[in-house]
JSON list of C-alpha atoms in Angstrom, two decimals:
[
{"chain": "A", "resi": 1, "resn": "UNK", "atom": "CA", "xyz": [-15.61, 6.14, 16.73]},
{"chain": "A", "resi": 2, "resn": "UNK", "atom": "CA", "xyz": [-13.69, 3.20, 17.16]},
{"chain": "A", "resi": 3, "resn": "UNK", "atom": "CA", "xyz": [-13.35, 0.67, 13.56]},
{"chain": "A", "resi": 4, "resn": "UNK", "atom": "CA", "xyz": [-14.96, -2.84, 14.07]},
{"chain": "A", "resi": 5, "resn": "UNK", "atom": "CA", "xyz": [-12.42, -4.41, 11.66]},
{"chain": "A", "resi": 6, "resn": "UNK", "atom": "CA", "xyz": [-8.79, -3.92, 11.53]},
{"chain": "A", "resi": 7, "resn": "UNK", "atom": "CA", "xyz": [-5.98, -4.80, 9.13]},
{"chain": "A", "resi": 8, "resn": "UNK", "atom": "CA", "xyz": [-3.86, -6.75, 11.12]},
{"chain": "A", "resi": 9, "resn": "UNK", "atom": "CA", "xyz": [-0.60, -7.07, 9.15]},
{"chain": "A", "resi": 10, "resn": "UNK", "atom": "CA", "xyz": [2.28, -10.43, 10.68]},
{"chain": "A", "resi": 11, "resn": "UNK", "atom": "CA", "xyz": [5.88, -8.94, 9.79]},
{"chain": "A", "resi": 12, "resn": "UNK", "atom": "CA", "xyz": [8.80, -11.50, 10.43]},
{"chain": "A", "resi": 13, "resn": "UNK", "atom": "CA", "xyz": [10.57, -8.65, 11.96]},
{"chain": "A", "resi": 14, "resn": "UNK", "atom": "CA", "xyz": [10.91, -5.58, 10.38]},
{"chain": "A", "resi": 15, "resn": "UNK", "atom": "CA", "xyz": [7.62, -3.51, 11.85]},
{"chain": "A", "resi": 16, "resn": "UNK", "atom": "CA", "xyz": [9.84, -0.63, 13.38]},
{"chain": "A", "resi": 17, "resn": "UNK", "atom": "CA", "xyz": [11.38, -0.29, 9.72]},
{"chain": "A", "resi": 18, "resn": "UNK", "atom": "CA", "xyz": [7.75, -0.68, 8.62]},
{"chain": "A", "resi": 19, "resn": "UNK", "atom": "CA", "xyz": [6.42, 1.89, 10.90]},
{"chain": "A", "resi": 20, "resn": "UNK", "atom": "CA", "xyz": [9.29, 4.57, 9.80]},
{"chain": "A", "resi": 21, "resn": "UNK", "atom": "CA", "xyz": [8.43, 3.78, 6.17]},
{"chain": "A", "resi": 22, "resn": "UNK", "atom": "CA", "xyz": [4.73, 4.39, 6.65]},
{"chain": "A", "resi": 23, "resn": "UNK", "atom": "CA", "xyz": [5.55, 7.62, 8.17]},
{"chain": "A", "resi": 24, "resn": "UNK", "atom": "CA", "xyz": [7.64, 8.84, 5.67]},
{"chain": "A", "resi": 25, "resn": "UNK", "atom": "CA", "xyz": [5.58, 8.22, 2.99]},
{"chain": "A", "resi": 26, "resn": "UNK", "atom": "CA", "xyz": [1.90, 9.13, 4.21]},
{"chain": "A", "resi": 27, "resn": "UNK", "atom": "CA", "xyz": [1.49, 12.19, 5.00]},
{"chain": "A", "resi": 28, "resn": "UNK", "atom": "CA", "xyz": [-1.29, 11.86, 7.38]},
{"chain": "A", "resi": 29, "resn": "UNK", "atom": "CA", "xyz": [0.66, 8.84, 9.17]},
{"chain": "A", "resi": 30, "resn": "UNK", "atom": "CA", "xyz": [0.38, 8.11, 13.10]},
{"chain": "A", "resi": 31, "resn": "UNK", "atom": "CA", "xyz": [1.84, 5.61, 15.33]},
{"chain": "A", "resi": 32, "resn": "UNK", "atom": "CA", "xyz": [-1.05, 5.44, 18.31]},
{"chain": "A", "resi": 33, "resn": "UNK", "atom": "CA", "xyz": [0.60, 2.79, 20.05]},
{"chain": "A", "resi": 34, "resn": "UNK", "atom": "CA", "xyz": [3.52, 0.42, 20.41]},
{"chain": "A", "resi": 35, "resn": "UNK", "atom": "CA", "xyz": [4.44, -2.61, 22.90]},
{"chain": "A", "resi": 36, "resn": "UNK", "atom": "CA", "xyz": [7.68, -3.46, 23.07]},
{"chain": "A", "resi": 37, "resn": "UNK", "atom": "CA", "xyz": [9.48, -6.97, 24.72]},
{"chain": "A", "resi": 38, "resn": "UNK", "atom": "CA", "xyz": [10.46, -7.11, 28.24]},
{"chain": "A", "resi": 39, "resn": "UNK", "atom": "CA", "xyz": [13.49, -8.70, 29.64]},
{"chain": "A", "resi": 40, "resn": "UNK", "atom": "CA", "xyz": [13.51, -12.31, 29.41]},
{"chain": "A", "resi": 41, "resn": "UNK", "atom": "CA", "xyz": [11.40, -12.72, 25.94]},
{"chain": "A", "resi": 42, "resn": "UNK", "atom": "CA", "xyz": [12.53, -15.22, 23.34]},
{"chain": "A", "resi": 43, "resn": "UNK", "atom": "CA", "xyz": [14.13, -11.35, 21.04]},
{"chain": "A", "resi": 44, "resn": "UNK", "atom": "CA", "xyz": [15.66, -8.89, 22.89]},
{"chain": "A", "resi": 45, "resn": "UNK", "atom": "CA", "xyz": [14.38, -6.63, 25.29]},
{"chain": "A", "resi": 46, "resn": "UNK", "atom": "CA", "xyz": [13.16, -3.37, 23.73]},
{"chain": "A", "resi": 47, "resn": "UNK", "atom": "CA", "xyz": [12.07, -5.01, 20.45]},
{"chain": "A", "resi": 48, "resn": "UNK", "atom": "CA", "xyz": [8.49, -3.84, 19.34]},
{"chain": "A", "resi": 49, "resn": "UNK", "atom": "CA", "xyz": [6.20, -6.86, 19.49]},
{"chain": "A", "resi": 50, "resn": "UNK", "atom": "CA", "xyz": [3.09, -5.44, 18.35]},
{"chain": "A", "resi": 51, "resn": "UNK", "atom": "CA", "xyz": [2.13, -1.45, 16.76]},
{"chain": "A", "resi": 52, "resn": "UNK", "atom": "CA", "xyz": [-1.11, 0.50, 16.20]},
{"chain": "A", "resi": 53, "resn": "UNK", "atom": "CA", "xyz": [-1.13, 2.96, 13.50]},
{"chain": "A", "resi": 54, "resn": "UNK", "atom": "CA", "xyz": [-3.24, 4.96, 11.18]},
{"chain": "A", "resi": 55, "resn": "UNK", "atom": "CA", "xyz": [-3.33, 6.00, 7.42]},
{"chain": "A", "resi": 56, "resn": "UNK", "atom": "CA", "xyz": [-5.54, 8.79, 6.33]},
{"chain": "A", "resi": 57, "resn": "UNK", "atom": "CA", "xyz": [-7.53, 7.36, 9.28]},
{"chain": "A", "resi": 58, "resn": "UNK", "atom": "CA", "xyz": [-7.61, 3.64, 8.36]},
{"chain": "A", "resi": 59, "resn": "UNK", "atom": "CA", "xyz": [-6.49, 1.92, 11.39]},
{"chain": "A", "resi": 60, "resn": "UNK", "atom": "CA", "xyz": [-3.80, -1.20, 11.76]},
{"chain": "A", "resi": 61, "resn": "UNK", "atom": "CA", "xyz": [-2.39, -3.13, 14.20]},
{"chain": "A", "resi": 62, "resn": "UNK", "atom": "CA", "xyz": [0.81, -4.76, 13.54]},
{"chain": "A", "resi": 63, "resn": "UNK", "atom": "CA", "xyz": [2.98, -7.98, 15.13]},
{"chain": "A", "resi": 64, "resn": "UNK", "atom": "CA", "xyz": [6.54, -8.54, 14.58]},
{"chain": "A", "resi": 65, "resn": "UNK", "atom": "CA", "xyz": [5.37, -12.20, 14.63]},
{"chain": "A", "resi": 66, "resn": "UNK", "atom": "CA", "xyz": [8.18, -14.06, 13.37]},
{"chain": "A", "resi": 67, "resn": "UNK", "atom": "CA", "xyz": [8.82, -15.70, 9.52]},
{"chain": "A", "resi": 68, "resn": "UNK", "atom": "CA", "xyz": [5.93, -18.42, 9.60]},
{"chain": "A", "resi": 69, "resn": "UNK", "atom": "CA", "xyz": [3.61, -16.18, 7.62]},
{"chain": "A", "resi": 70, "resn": "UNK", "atom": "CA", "xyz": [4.38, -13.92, 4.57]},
{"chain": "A", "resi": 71, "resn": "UNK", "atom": "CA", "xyz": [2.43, -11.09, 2.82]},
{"chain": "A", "resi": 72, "resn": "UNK", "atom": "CA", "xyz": [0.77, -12.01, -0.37]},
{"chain": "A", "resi": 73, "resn": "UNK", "atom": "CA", "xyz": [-1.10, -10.40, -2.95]},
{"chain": "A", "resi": 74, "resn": "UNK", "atom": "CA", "xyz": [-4.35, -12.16, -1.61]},
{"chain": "A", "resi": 75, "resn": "UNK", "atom": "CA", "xyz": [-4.61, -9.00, 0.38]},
{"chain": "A", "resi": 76, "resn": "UNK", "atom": "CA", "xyz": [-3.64, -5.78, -1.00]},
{"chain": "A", "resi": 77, "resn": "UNK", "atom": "CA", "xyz": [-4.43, -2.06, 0.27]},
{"chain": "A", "resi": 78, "resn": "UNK", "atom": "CA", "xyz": [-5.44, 0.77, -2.26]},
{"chain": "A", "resi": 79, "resn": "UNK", "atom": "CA", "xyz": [-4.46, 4.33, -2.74]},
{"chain": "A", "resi": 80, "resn": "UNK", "atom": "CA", "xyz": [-6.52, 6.31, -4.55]},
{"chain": "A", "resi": 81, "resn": "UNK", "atom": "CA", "xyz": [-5.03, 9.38, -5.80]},
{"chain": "A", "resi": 82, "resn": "UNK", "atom": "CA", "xyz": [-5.88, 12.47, -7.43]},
{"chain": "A", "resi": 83, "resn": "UNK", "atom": "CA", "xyz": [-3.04, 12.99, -9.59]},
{"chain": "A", "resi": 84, "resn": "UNK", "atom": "CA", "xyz": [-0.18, 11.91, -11.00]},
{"chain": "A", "resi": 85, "resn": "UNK", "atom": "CA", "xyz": [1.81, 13.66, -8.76]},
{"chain": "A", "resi": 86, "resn": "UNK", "atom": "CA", "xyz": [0.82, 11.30, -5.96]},
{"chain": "A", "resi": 87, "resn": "UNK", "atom": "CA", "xyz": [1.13, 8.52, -7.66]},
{"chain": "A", "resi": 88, "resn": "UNK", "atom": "CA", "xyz": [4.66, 9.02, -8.83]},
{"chain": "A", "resi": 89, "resn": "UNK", "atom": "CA", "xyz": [5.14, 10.18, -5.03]},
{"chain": "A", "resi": 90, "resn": "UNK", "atom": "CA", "xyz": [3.60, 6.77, -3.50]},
{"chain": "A", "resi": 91, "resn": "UNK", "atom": "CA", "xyz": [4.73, 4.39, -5.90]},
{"chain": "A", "resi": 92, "resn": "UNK", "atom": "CA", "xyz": [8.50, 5.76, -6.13]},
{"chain": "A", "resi": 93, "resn": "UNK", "atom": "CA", "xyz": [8.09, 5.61, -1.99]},
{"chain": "A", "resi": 94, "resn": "UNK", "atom": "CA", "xyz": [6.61, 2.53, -1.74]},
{"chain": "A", "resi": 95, "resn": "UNK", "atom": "CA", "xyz": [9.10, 0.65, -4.68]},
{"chain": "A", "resi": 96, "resn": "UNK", "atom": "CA", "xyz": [12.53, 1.82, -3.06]},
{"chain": "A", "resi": 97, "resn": "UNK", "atom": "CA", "xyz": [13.61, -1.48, -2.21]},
{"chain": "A", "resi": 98, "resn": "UNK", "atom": "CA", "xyz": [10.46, -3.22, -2.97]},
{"chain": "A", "resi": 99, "resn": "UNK", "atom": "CA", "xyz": [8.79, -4.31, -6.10]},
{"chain": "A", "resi": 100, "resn": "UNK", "atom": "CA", "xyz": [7.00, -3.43, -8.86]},
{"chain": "A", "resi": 101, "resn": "UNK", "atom": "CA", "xyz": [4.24, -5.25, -10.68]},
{"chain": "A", "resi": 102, "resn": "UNK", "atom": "CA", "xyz": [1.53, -4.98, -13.56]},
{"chain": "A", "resi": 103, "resn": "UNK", "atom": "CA", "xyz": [-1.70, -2.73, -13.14]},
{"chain": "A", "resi": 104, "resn": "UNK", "atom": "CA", "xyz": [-0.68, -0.21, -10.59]},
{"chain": "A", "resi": 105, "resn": "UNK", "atom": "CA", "xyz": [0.38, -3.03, -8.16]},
{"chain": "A", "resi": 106, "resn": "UNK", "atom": "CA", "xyz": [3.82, -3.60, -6.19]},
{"chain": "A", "resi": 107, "resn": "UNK", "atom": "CA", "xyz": [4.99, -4.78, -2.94]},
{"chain": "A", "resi": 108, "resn": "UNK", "atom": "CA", "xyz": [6.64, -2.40, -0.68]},
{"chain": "A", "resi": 109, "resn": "UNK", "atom": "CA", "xyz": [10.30, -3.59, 0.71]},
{"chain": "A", "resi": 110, "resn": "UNK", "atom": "CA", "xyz": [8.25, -5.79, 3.91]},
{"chain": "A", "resi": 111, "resn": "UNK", "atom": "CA", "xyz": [6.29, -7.65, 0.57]},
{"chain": "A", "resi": 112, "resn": "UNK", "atom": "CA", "xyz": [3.10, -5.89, 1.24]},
{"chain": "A", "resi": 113, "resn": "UNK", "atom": "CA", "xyz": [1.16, -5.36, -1.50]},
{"chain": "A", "resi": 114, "resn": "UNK", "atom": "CA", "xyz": [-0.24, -2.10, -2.91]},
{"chain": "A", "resi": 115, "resn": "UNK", "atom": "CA", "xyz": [-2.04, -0.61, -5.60]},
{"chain": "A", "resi": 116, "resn": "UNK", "atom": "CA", "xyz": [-1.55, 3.10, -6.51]},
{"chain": "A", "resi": 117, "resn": "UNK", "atom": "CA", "xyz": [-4.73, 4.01, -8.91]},
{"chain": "A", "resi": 118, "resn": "UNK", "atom": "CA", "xyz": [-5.65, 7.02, -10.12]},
{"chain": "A", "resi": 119, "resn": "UNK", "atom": "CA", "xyz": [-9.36, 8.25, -8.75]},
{"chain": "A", "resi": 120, "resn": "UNK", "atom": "CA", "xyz": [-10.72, 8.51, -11.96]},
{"chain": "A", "resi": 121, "resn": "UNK", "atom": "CA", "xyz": [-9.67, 4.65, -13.01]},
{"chain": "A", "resi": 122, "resn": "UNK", "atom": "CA", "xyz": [-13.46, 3.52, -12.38]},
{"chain": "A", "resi": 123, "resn": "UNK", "atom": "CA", "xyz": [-14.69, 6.12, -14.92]},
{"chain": "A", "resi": 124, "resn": "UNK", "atom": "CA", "xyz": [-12.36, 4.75, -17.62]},
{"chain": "A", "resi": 125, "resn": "UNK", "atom": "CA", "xyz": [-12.74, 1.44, -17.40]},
{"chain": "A", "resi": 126, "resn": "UNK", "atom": "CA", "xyz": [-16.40, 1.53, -17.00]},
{"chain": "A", "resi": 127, "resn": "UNK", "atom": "CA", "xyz": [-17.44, 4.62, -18.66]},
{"chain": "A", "resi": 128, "resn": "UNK", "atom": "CA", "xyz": [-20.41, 5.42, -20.64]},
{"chain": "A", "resi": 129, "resn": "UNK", "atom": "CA", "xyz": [-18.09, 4.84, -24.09]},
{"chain": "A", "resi": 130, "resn": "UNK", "atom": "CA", "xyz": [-17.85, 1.08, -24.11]},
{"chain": "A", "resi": 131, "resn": "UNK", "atom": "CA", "xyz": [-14.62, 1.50, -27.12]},
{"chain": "A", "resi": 132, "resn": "UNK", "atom": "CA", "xyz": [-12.66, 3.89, -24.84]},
{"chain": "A", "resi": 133, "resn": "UNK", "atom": "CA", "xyz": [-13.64, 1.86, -21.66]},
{"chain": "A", "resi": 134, "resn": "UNK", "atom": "CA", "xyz": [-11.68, -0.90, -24.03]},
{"chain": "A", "resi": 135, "resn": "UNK", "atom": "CA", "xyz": [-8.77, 1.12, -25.13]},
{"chain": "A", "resi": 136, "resn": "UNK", "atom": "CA", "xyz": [-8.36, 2.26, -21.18]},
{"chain": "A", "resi": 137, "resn": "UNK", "atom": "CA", "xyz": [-8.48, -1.41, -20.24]},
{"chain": "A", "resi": 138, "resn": "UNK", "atom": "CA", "xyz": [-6.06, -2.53, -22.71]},
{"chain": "A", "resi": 139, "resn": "UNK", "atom": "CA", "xyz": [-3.37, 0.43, -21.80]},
{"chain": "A", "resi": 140, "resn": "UNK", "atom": "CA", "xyz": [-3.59, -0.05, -18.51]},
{"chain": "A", "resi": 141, "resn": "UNK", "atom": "CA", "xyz": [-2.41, -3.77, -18.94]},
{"chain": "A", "resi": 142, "resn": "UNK", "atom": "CA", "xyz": [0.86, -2.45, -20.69]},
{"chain": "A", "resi": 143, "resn": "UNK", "atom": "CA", "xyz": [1.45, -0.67, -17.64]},
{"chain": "A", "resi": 144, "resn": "UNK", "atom": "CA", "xyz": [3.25, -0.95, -13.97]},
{"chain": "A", "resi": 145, "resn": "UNK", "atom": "CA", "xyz": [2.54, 2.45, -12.13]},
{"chain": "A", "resi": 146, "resn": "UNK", "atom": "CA", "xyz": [-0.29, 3.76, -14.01]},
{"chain": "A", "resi": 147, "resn": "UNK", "atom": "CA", "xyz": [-0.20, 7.04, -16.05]},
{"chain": "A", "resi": 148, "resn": "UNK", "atom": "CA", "xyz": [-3.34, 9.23, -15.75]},
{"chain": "A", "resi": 149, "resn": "UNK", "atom": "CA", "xyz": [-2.66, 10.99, -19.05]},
{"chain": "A", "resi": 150, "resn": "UNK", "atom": "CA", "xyz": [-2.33, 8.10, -21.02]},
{"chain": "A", "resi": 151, "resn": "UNK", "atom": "CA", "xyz": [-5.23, 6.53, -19.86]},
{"chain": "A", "resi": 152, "resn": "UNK", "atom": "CA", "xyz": [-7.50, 9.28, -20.38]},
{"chain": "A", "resi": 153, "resn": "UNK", "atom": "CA", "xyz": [-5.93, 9.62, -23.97]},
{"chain": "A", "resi": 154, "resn": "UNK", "atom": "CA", "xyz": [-6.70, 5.73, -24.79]},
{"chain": "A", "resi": 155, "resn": "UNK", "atom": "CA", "xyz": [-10.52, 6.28, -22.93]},
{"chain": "A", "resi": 156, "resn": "UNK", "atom": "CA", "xyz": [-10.23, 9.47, -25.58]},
{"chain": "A", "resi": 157, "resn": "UNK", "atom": "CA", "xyz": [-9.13, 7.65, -28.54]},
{"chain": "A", "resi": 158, "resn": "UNK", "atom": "CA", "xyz": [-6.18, 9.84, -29.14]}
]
């Protein structure tokens, strides 16, 4: 089944860095389609100009579009993750030469933005113990990648 809507993400220039990024870091990453500039384009010949890819089945398309447009945190994409394993894994991955931010957020090295959140982060912050839904809440704002454990043991009270 083909998606109806598709991230469409503008890079200045950097999608075939972008691509081999994505690839190393997810591993259910695939590249289903690249175009690449002929001879006599305004970049040289051989340079992709647009990519299709998917993520854990999520499809994108891509466009090395030029510097007009820049990623913002207006648009972000979300990895849920079981454990704390892989979120160490994506946001170590995703930081190298990118940045981190508050919350489970950071931009990746092209300044797309990501947030790397434990599964379970719902529960906490909305759980049936409105005091430990608060102490969650409240640790979780002290922190950049989020830490499972420590969440859990403010939702806990210990």
């Amino acid at each position: 089944m083909t998606q109806k809507i598709t991230p469409f993400l503008w890079f200045d220039n950097q999608l075939e860095q972008a691509l081999a990024l994505y690839e190393s870091v997810f591993p259910d990453f695939q590249t289903t389609g690249v175009q690449r500039y002929g001879e006599g384009a305004p970049v040289p010949a051989g340079e992709i100009i647009t990519a299709t890819f998917t993520i854990n089945g999520q499809e994108f398309s891509a466009l090395n579009g030029g510097p007009m447009f820049k990623f913002n945190e207006a648009v972000s994409f979300q990895i849920l993750c079981d454990t704390q394993e892989e979120i160490d894994h994506y946001w170590h991955k995703l930081t190298e030469g990118g940045e981190e931010s508050m919350c489970g957020w950071l931009k990746d090295p092209f300044g797309l933005s990501w947030q790397v959140v434990p599964s379970i982060l719902a529960d906490l912050l909305a759980g049936p113990d409105p005091a430990g839904a608060q102490r969650a809440t409240q640790a979780m704002l002290q922190m950049k990648k989020l830490d499972i454990a420590a969440l859990q043991a403010a939702y806990n009270g210990d």
